[in-house]
């Protein structure tokens, strides 16, 4: 059975498609530290190669992105920022000032909270969210370039507790501090995502828009819970309380893909993860993902992924050996 194969998620508790995607992408949040500043200041940060988050513990400042035409964002205490765009940005009290380089600021000091100069009117703490490179685009492409959760909104209330604990873990030498910080950062990321969705924030067509659509989510959950089942369009439409035609149209509009095509792609994402980790054979994947034969599974895999399962598995094994030797 599919639920017994090692690559599947733990079904001992209720899951949801967003949790499934984040697990598939091996989402891992890390607190990288923070800084204090005061007076007139500006710090320029390099373009992040992963999702970057900042939480304003105290003070006021501005965020400026380098994209032409974007306006500066005012940040106040309690605000949380999630940057998904891979572009340089500046934080400061006055963005017209010549900024200092963030790498130089952090390289010169070994403490988790560094002094960026001028005092401590502002305290920022930050980190990043890493994903498996094969699945990172699923998350980053679903979100806008910048998410800004304001500290005075109801959804920010639980974040304030998390931020305070993150500061404690960063400034005090507590047992298990590294693990606690990582868990708190991950929880903060989830709350930022929830707050953005609850506020009706921008979501691009795809799996995330499907997951937050109350009419389509039940069908999506069925496909994620039992991807190996031979789902028919009428069964999925019935779960969403729609006719086949209306369901198919609404699903494609929100997800950018037809329902059964989404199911096929979800199966292949699970299959690639299993092959990357060496958790299953082609025969077991074919059986557990609902294909009548290895040949049928291999044909579907090559059509969607671009190579055969055996070639994909061999390439992942080779890449792993090269990485290990390095």
mmCIF file of C-alpha atoms in Angstrom:
data_model
loop_
_atom_site.group_PDB
_atom_site.id
_atom_site.type_symbol
_atom_site.label_atom_id
_atom_site.label_comp_id
_atom_site.label_asym_id
_atom_site.label_seq_id
_atom_site.Cartn_x
_atom_site.Cartn_y
_atom_site.Cartn_z
ATOM 1 C CA UNK A 1 0.000 0.000 0.000
ATOM 2 C CA UNK A 2 1.102 3.548 -0.741
ATOM 3 C CA UNK A 3 0.854 4.618 2.900
ATOM 4 C CA UNK A 4 3.496 2.057 3.850
ATOM 5 C CA UNK A 5 6.197 3.160 1.445
ATOM 6 C CA UNK A 6 9.008 5.162 3.000
ATOM 7 C CA UNK A 7 8.643 8.192 0.742
ATOM 8 C CA UNK A 8 5.089 8.971 1.817
ATOM 9 C CA UNK A 9 4.226 11.387 4.562
ATOM 10 C CA UNK A 10 3.132 10.261 7.982
ATOM 11 C CA UNK A 11 -0.648 9.824 7.834
ATOM 12 C CA UNK A 12 -1.048 9.177 11.567
ATOM 13 C CA UNK A 13 -2.525 12.693 11.828
ATOM 14 C CA UNK A 14 -4.585 14.898 9.551
ATOM 15 C CA UNK A 15 -2.502 16.602 6.879
ATOM 16 C CA UNK A 16 -3.347 19.320 4.418
ATOM 17 C CA UNK A 17 -1.949 20.061 0.951
ATOM 18 C CA UNK A 18 0.142 23.015 2.154
ATOM 19 C CA UNK A 19 1.834 20.831 4.787
ATOM 20 C CA UNK A 20 2.363 18.166 2.126
ATOM 21 C CA UNK A 21 4.078 20.604 -0.225
ATOM 22 C CA UNK A 22 6.310 22.052 2.490
ATOM 23 C CA UNK A 23 7.343 18.550 3.574
ATOM 24 C CA UNK A 24 7.969 17.530 -0.015
ATOM 25 C CA UNK A 25 10.145 20.610 -0.466
ATOM 26 C CA UNK A 26 11.980 19.831 2.806
ATOM 27 C CA UNK A 27 11.271 23.333 4.112
ATOM 28 C CA UNK A 28 13.786 24.288 6.790
ATOM 29 C CA UNK A 29 13.815 27.649 8.559
ATOM 30 C CA UNK A 30 16.926 29.094 10.186
ATOM 31 C CA UNK A 31 17.518 32.175 12.348
ATOM 32 C CA UNK A 32 20.701 33.749 11.005
ATOM 33 C CA UNK A 33 20.902 36.526 13.599
ATOM 34 C CA UNK A 34 20.022 40.167 13.856
ATOM 35 C CA UNK A 35 21.338 43.686 14.280
ATOM 36 C CA UNK A 36 20.818 46.903 16.178
ATOM 37 C CA UNK A 37 21.086 50.400 14.723
ATOM 38 C CA UNK A 38 20.299 53.978 15.596
ATOM 39 C CA UNK A 39 20.460 57.516 14.297
ATOM 40 C CA UNK A 40 20.793 57.835 10.523
ATOM 41 C CA UNK A 41 21.769 54.531 8.965
ATOM 42 C CA UNK A 42 21.302 52.258 5.962
ATOM 43 C CA UNK A 43 22.502 48.702 5.301
ATOM 44 C CA UNK A 44 22.443 47.053 1.875
ATOM 45 C CA UNK A 45 21.926 43.288 1.719
ATOM 46 C CA UNK A 46 22.905 40.998 -1.168
ATOM 47 C CA UNK A 47 20.258 39.251 -3.233
ATOM 48 C CA UNK A 48 19.147 36.216 -1.191
ATOM 49 C CA UNK A 49 19.280 32.781 -2.792
ATOM 50 C CA UNK A 50 16.400 31.609 -0.570
ATOM 51 C CA UNK A 51 13.386 33.096 1.168
ATOM 52 C CA UNK A 52 14.526 35.788 3.589
ATOM 53 C CA UNK A 53 12.558 36.996 6.590
ATOM 54 C CA UNK A 54 13.002 39.926 8.957
ATOM 55 C CA UNK A 55 11.104 40.734 12.145
ATOM 56 C CA UNK A 56 11.148 44.219 13.640
ATOM 57 C CA UNK A 57 11.498 43.813 17.396
ATOM 58 C CA UNK A 58 11.622 47.570 18.078
ATOM 59 C CA UNK A 59 12.032 50.846 16.272
ATOM 60 C CA UNK A 60 11.026 52.090 12.824
ATOM 61 C CA UNK A 61 12.826 51.778 9.500
ATOM 62 C CA UNK A 62 12.364 51.501 5.756
ATOM 63 C CA UNK A 63 12.831 48.656 3.303
ATOM 64 C CA UNK A 64 13.833 49.460 -0.247
ATOM 65 C CA UNK A 65 13.971 46.920 -3.086
ATOM 66 C CA UNK A 66 16.118 47.563 -6.131
ATOM 67 C CA UNK A 67 13.402 46.691 -8.620
ATOM 68 C CA UNK A 68 12.654 49.729 -10.722
ATOM 69 C CA UNK A 69 9.319 51.320 -9.908
ATOM 70 C CA UNK A 70 8.888 49.800 -6.437
ATOM 71 C CA UNK A 71 8.222 52.095 -3.499
ATOM 72 C CA UNK A 72 9.876 51.908 -0.103
ATOM 73 C CA UNK A 73 8.063 50.015 2.645
ATOM 74 C CA UNK A 74 7.735 51.507 6.118
ATOM 75 C CA UNK A 75 8.413 48.951 8.838
ATOM 76 C CA UNK A 76 7.416 49.382 12.484
ATOM 77 C CA UNK A 77 7.846 47.298 15.631
ATOM 78 C CA UNK A 78 6.066 43.960 15.370
ATOM 79 C CA UNK A 79 6.116 43.851 11.559
ATOM 80 C CA UNK A 80 7.386 40.763 9.776
ATOM 81 C CA UNK A 81 8.742 40.781 6.208
ATOM 82 C CA UNK A 82 9.174 37.781 3.926
ATOM 83 C CA UNK A 83 11.212 38.424 0.779
ATOM 84 C CA UNK A 84 10.898 35.841 -1.981
ATOM 85 C CA UNK A 85 12.468 37.849 -4.803
ATOM 86 C CA UNK A 86 16.192 37.215 -5.467
ATOM 87 C CA UNK A 87 17.168 40.872 -5.507
ATOM 88 C CA UNK A 88 19.272 43.222 -3.409
ATOM 89 C CA UNK A 89 17.516 45.306 -0.782
ATOM 90 C CA UNK A 90 18.314 48.017 1.736
ATOM 91 C CA UNK A 91 17.115 48.521 5.292
ATOM 92 C CA UNK A 92 17.603 51.889 6.935
ATOM 93 C CA UNK A 93 16.266 54.965 8.648
ATOM 94 C CA UNK A 94 17.003 56.998 5.528
ATOM 95 C CA UNK A 95 17.290 55.158 2.215
ATOM 96 C CA UNK A 96 18.850 58.198 0.539
ATOM 97 C CA UNK A 97 22.015 57.670 2.590
ATOM 98 C CA UNK A 98 24.943 55.762 1.150
ATOM 99 C CA UNK A 99 24.431 52.282 2.645
ATOM 100 C CA UNK A 100 27.067 50.159 4.288
ATOM 101 C CA UNK A 101 27.497 46.591 3.099
ATOM 102 C CA UNK A 102 25.712 43.984 5.222
ATOM 103 C CA UNK A 103 28.361 41.335 4.627
ATOM 104 C CA UNK A 104 31.010 43.610 6.099
ATOM 105 C CA UNK A 105 28.837 44.379 9.126
ATOM 106 C CA UNK A 106 28.150 40.747 9.960
ATOM 107 C CA UNK A 107 31.619 39.462 9.078
ATOM 108 C CA UNK A 108 33.309 41.689 11.631
ATOM 109 C CA UNK A 109 31.274 40.477 14.612
ATOM 110 C CA UNK A 110 30.689 36.984 15.958
ATOM 111 C CA UNK A 111 27.665 37.682 18.163
ATOM 112 C CA UNK A 112 24.170 36.653 16.991
ATOM 113 C CA UNK A 113 22.954 40.252 17.332
ATOM 114 C CA UNK A 114 25.516 42.597 15.799
ATOM 115 C CA UNK A 115 25.953 46.353 16.088
ATOM 116 C CA UNK A 116 25.327 48.130 12.788
ATOM 117 C CA UNK A 117 26.253 51.445 14.365
ATOM 118 C CA UNK A 118 24.611 54.508 15.800
ATOM 119 C CA UNK A 119 22.896 52.937 18.820
ATOM 120 C CA UNK A 120 20.109 50.484 19.462
ATOM 121 C CA UNK A 121 16.908 52.347 18.601
ATOM 122 C CA UNK A 122 16.148 49.577 16.111
ATOM 123 C CA UNK A 123 16.412 45.839 16.720
ATOM 124 C CA UNK A 124 15.869 43.495 13.788
ATOM 125 C CA UNK A 125 16.125 39.730 13.797
ATOM 126 C CA UNK A 126 16.221 37.702 10.621
ATOM 127 C CA UNK A 127 16.745 34.392 8.968
ATOM 128 C CA UNK A 128 15.909 32.373 5.902
ATOM 129 C CA UNK A 129 13.861 29.429 4.688
ATOM 130 C CA UNK A 130 15.641 26.738 2.704
ATOM 131 C CA UNK A 131 14.005 24.258 0.322
ATOM 132 C CA UNK A 132 15.188 21.255 -1.622
ATOM 133 C CA UNK A 133 16.381 22.830 -4.874
ATOM 134 C CA UNK A 134 14.248 20.476 -6.954
ATOM 135 C CA UNK A 135 11.035 21.733 -5.328
ATOM 136 C CA UNK A 136 11.878 25.295 -4.267
ATOM 137 C CA UNK A 137 10.173 26.855 -7.335
ATOM 138 C CA UNK A 138 6.864 25.312 -6.241
ATOM 139 C CA UNK A 139 6.920 27.553 -3.175
ATOM 140 C CA UNK A 140 8.676 30.675 -4.414
ATOM 141 C CA UNK A 141 6.645 30.918 -7.613
ATOM 142 C CA UNK A 142 3.381 30.728 -5.653
ATOM 143 C CA UNK A 143 4.145 33.822 -3.572
ATOM 144 C CA UNK A 144 4.541 37.552 -4.345
ATOM 145 C CA UNK A 145 8.041 39.098 -4.209
ATOM 146 C CA UNK A 146 7.398 40.634 -0.779
ATOM 147 C CA UNK A 147 4.992 39.749 2.017
ATOM 148 C CA UNK A 148 4.576 42.385 4.729
ATOM 149 C CA UNK A 149 2.624 41.431 7.846
ATOM 150 C CA UNK A 150 1.927 44.486 9.976
ATOM 151 C CA UNK A 151 2.387 44.138 13.703
ATOM 152 C CA UNK A 152 -0.878 45.897 14.548
ATOM 153 C CA UNK A 153 -3.080 43.318 12.802
ATOM 154 C CA UNK A 154 -4.855 40.499 14.680
ATOM 155 C CA UNK A 155 -2.948 37.820 12.735
ATOM 156 C CA UNK A 156 0.359 39.250 13.983
ATOM 157 C CA UNK A 157 -0.484 38.587 17.641
ATOM 158 C CA UNK A 158 0.973 35.041 17.815
ATOM 159 C CA UNK A 159 4.028 36.223 15.865
ATOM 160 C CA UNK A 160 4.941 38.697 18.592
ATOM 161 C CA UNK A 161 5.320 35.833 21.081
ATOM 162 C CA UNK A 162 7.455 33.881 18.577
ATOM 163 C CA UNK A 163 9.668 36.901 17.878
ATOM 164 C CA UNK A 164 10.247 37.506 21.581
ATOM 165 C CA UNK A 165 11.297 33.876 22.056
ATOM 166 C CA UNK A 166 13.613 34.115 19.025
ATOM 167 C CA UNK A 167 15.336 37.094 20.617
ATOM 168 C CA UNK A 168 15.711 35.173 23.888
ATOM 169 C CA UNK A 169 17.275 32.202 22.099
ATOM 170 C CA UNK A 170 19.626 34.495 20.155
ATOM 171 C CA UNK A 171 20.834 36.501 23.139
ATOM 172 C CA UNK A 172 20.947 33.902 25.920
ATOM 173 C CA UNK A 173 23.145 30.821 26.084
ATOM 174 C CA UNK A 174 20.315 28.335 26.588
ATOM 175 C CA UNK A 175 20.551 24.521 26.228
ATOM 176 C CA UNK A 176 19.229 23.432 22.842
ATOM 177 C CA UNK A 177 19.136 27.022 21.659
ATOM 178 C CA UNK A 178 20.047 26.207 18.063
ATOM 179 C CA UNK A 179 17.226 23.708 17.632
ATOM 180 C CA UNK A 180 14.742 25.924 19.457
ATOM 181 C CA UNK A 181 15.620 28.868 17.192
ATOM 182 C CA UNK A 182 15.114 26.757 14.068
ATOM 183 C CA UNK A 183 11.724 25.525 15.274
ATOM 184 C CA UNK A 184 10.622 29.046 16.176
ATOM 185 C CA UNK A 185 11.739 30.341 12.766
ATOM 186 C CA UNK A 186 9.753 27.607 11.031
ATOM 187 C CA UNK A 187 6.684 28.421 13.102
ATOM 188 C CA UNK A 188 7.087 32.106 12.231
ATOM 189 C CA UNK A 189 7.217 31.242 8.527
ATOM 190 C CA UNK A 190 3.987 29.249 8.807
ATOM 191 C CA UNK A 191 2.273 32.125 10.617
ATOM 192 C CA UNK A 192 3.447 34.616 7.987
ATOM 193 C CA UNK A 193 2.004 32.374 5.278
ATOM 194 C CA UNK A 194 -1.267 31.995 7.203
ATOM 195 C CA UNK A 195 -1.572 35.720 7.829
ATOM 196 C CA UNK A 196 -0.925 36.517 4.185
ATOM 197 C CA UNK A 197 -3.570 34.053 3.051
ATOM 198 C CA UNK A 198 -6.082 35.148 5.714
ATOM 199 C CA UNK A 199 -5.731 38.748 4.565
ATOM 200 C CA UNK A 200 -6.489 37.754 0.984
ATOM 201 C CA UNK A 201 -2.935 38.482 -0.121
ATOM 202 C CA UNK A 202 -1.803 37.877 -3.673
ATOM 203 C CA UNK A 203 -1.383 34.215 -4.621
ATOM 204 C CA UNK A 204 -0.358 33.195 -8.101
ATOM 205 C CA UNK A 205 -2.295 30.465 -9.951
ATOM 206 C CA UNK A 206 -1.131 27.027 -8.826
ATOM 207 C CA UNK A 207 -1.259 24.613 -5.917
ATOM 208 C CA UNK A 208 -1.418 27.302 -3.225
ATOM 209 C CA UNK A 209 -4.434 29.009 -4.750
ATOM 210 C CA UNK A 210 -6.099 25.609 -5.032
ATOM 211 C CA UNK A 211 -5.323 24.849 -1.395
ATOM 212 C CA UNK A 212 -6.906 28.053 -0.103
ATOM 213 C CA UNK A 213 -9.998 27.894 -2.307
ATOM 214 C CA UNK A 214 -12.690 26.543 0.072
ATOM 215 C CA UNK A 215 -14.587 24.889 -2.784
ATOM 216 C CA UNK A 216 -11.566 23.206 -4.378
ATOM 217 C CA UNK A 217 -9.578 22.299 -1.247
ATOM 218 C CA UNK A 218 -11.640 19.145 -0.485
ATOM 219 C CA UNK A 219 -10.804 17.680 -3.904
ATOM 220 C CA UNK A 220 -7.160 18.653 -3.554
ATOM 221 C CA UNK A 221 -7.026 16.997 -0.139
ATOM 222 C CA UNK A 222 -8.400 13.750 -1.603
ATOM 223 C CA UNK A 223 -5.683 13.677 -4.245
ATOM 224 C CA UNK A 224 -2.964 14.376 -1.690
ATOM 225 C CA UNK A 225 -4.282 11.882 0.866
ATOM 226 C CA UNK A 226 -4.636 9.017 -1.611
ATOM 227 C CA UNK A 227 -2.600 9.794 -4.740
ATOM 228 C CA UNK A 228 -2.610 6.139 -5.755
ATOM 229 C CA UNK A 229 -6.379 5.935 -6.040
ATOM 230 C CA UNK A 230 -7.927 5.931 -9.493
ATOM 231 C CA UNK A 231 -9.763 9.197 -8.992
ATOM 232 C CA UNK A 232 -12.428 10.110 -11.528
ATOM 233 C CA UNK A 233 -13.383 13.658 -12.380
ATOM 234 C CA UNK A 234 -16.945 13.150 -11.145
ATOM 235 C CA UNK A 235 -15.695 11.964 -7.727
ATOM 236 C CA UNK A 236 -13.508 15.031 -7.311
ATOM 237 C CA UNK A 237 -16.321 17.313 -8.492
ATOM 238 C CA UNK A 238 -18.706 15.711 -6.024
ATOM 239 C CA UNK A 239 -16.235 16.361 -3.153
ATOM 240 C CA UNK A 240 -16.320 20.028 -4.146
ATOM 241 C CA UNK A 241 -20.123 20.061 -4.529
ATOM 242 C CA UNK A 242 -19.943 21.115 -8.180
ATOM 243 C CA UNK A 243 -20.827 19.723 -11.544
ATOM 244 C CA UNK A 244 -18.010 18.134 -13.533
ATOM 245 C CA UNK A 245 -17.906 21.057 -15.963
ATOM 246 C CA UNK A 246 -17.920 23.838 -13.368
ATOM 247 C CA UNK A 247 -15.385 21.995 -11.208
ATOM 248 C CA UNK A 248 -12.982 21.437 -14.117
ATOM 249 C CA UNK A 249 -13.255 25.091 -15.180
ATOM 250 C CA UNK A 250 -12.741 26.455 -11.661
ATOM 251 C CA UNK A 251 -9.865 24.077 -10.954
ATOM 252 C CA UNK A 252 -8.034 25.042 -14.147
ATOM 253 C CA UNK A 253 -8.608 28.750 -13.504
ATOM 254 C CA UNK A 254 -7.186 28.558 -9.971
ATOM 255 C CA UNK A 255 -4.466 25.999 -10.564
ATOM 256 C CA UNK A 256 -3.478 26.623 -14.154
ATOM 257 C CA UNK A 257 -3.876 22.908 -14.856
ATOM 258 C CA UNK A 258 -6.693 20.367 -15.265
ATOM 259 C CA UNK A 259 -7.603 18.293 -12.170
ATOM 260 C CA UNK A 260 -6.399 14.905 -13.404
ATOM 261 C CA UNK A 261 -3.282 16.488 -14.870
ATOM 262 C CA UNK A 262 -2.571 17.965 -11.424
ATOM 263 C CA UNK A 263 -2.966 14.498 -9.925
ATOM 264 C CA UNK A 264 -0.494 13.058 -12.439
ATOM 265 C CA UNK A 265 2.043 15.804 -11.675
ATOM 266 C CA UNK A 266 1.601 15.339 -7.921
ATOM 267 C CA UNK A 267 2.272 11.619 -8.317
ATOM 268 C CA UNK A 268 5.464 12.360 -10.218
ATOM 269 C CA UNK A 269 6.633 14.827 -7.570
ATOM 270 C CA UNK A 270 6.247 12.069 -5.010
ATOM 271 C CA UNK A 271 8.022 9.647 -7.318
ATOM 272 C CA UNK A 272 10.988 11.957 -7.952
ATOM 273 C CA UNK A 273 11.366 12.504 -4.216
ATOM 274 C CA UNK A 274 11.392 8.750 -3.622
ATOM 275 C CA UNK A 275 13.941 8.180 -6.381
ATOM 276 C CA UNK A 276 16.121 11.042 -5.138
ATOM 277 C CA UNK A 277 16.236 9.486 -1.688
ATOM 278 C CA UNK A 278 16.443 5.876 -2.872
ATOM 279 C CA UNK A 279 13.336 4.994 -0.901
ATOM 280 C CA UNK A 280 11.461 2.843 -3.434
ATOM 281 C CA UNK A 281 11.808 0.758 -6.566
ATOM 282 C CA UNK A 282 10.155 1.596 -9.870
ATOM 283 C CA UNK A 283 7.886 -1.430 -9.429
ATOM 284 C CA UNK A 284 6.685 -0.329 -5.986
ATOM 285 C CA UNK A 285 6.152 3.247 -7.168
ATOM 286 C CA UNK A 286 4.107 2.044 -10.132
ATOM 287 C CA UNK A 287 1.942 -0.065 -7.830
ATOM 288 C CA UNK A 288 1.530 2.482 -5.054
ATOM 289 C CA UNK A 289 0.869 5.429 -7.344
ATOM 290 C CA UNK A 290 -1.992 3.685 -9.088
ATOM 291 C CA UNK A 291 -0.466 2.546 -12.391
ATOM 292 C CA UNK A 292 -1.386 -0.803 -13.908
ATOM 293 C CA UNK A 293 2.207 -1.650 -14.818
ATOM 294 C CA UNK A 294 5.801 -0.448 -14.614
ATOM 295 C CA UNK A 295 5.555 0.416 -18.296
ATOM 296 C CA UNK A 296 2.537 2.679 -17.761
ATOM 297 C CA UNK A 297 4.241 4.402 -14.842
ATOM 298 C CA UNK A 298 7.514 4.837 -16.759
ATOM 299 C CA UNK A 299 5.662 6.317 -19.734
ATOM 300 C CA UNK A 300 3.862 8.833 -17.496
ATOM 301 C CA UNK A 301 7.090 9.651 -15.640
ATOM 302 C CA UNK A 302 9.028 10.344 -18.851
ATOM 303 C CA UNK A 303 6.182 12.443 -20.267
ATOM 304 C CA UNK A 304 6.065 14.694 -17.188
ATOM 305 C CA UNK A 305 9.660 14.650 -15.881
ATOM 306 C CA UNK A 306 11.411 14.367 -19.240
ATOM 307 C CA UNK A 307 13.502 11.259 -18.581
ATOM 308 C CA UNK A 308 12.789 7.672 -17.614
ATOM 309 C CA UNK A 309 12.644 6.705 -13.920
ATOM 310 C CA UNK A 310 15.824 4.642 -14.235
ATOM 311 C CA UNK A 311 17.730 7.527 -15.824
ATOM 312 C CA UNK A 312 16.436 9.928 -13.184
ATOM 313 C CA UNK A 313 17.446 7.600 -10.351
ATOM 314 C CA UNK A 314 20.889 7.060 -11.874
ATOM 315 C CA UNK A 315 21.469 10.802 -12.272
ATOM 316 C CA UNK A 316 20.501 11.442 -8.654
ATOM 317 C CA UNK A 317 22.814 8.682 -7.464
ATOM 318 C CA UNK A 318 25.690 10.140 -9.507
ATOM 319 C CA UNK A 319 25.048 13.673 -8.243
ATOM 320 C CA UNK A 320 24.996 12.368 -4.692
ATOM 321 C CA UNK A 321 28.370 10.651 -5.126
ATOM 322 C CA UNK A 322 29.904 13.781 -6.651
ATOM 323 C CA UNK A 323 28.532 15.928 -3.824
ATOM 324 C CA UNK A 324 29.839 13.469 -1.242
ATOM 325 C CA UNK A 325 33.332 13.482 -2.767
ATOM 326 C CA UNK A 326 33.372 17.275 -2.676
#
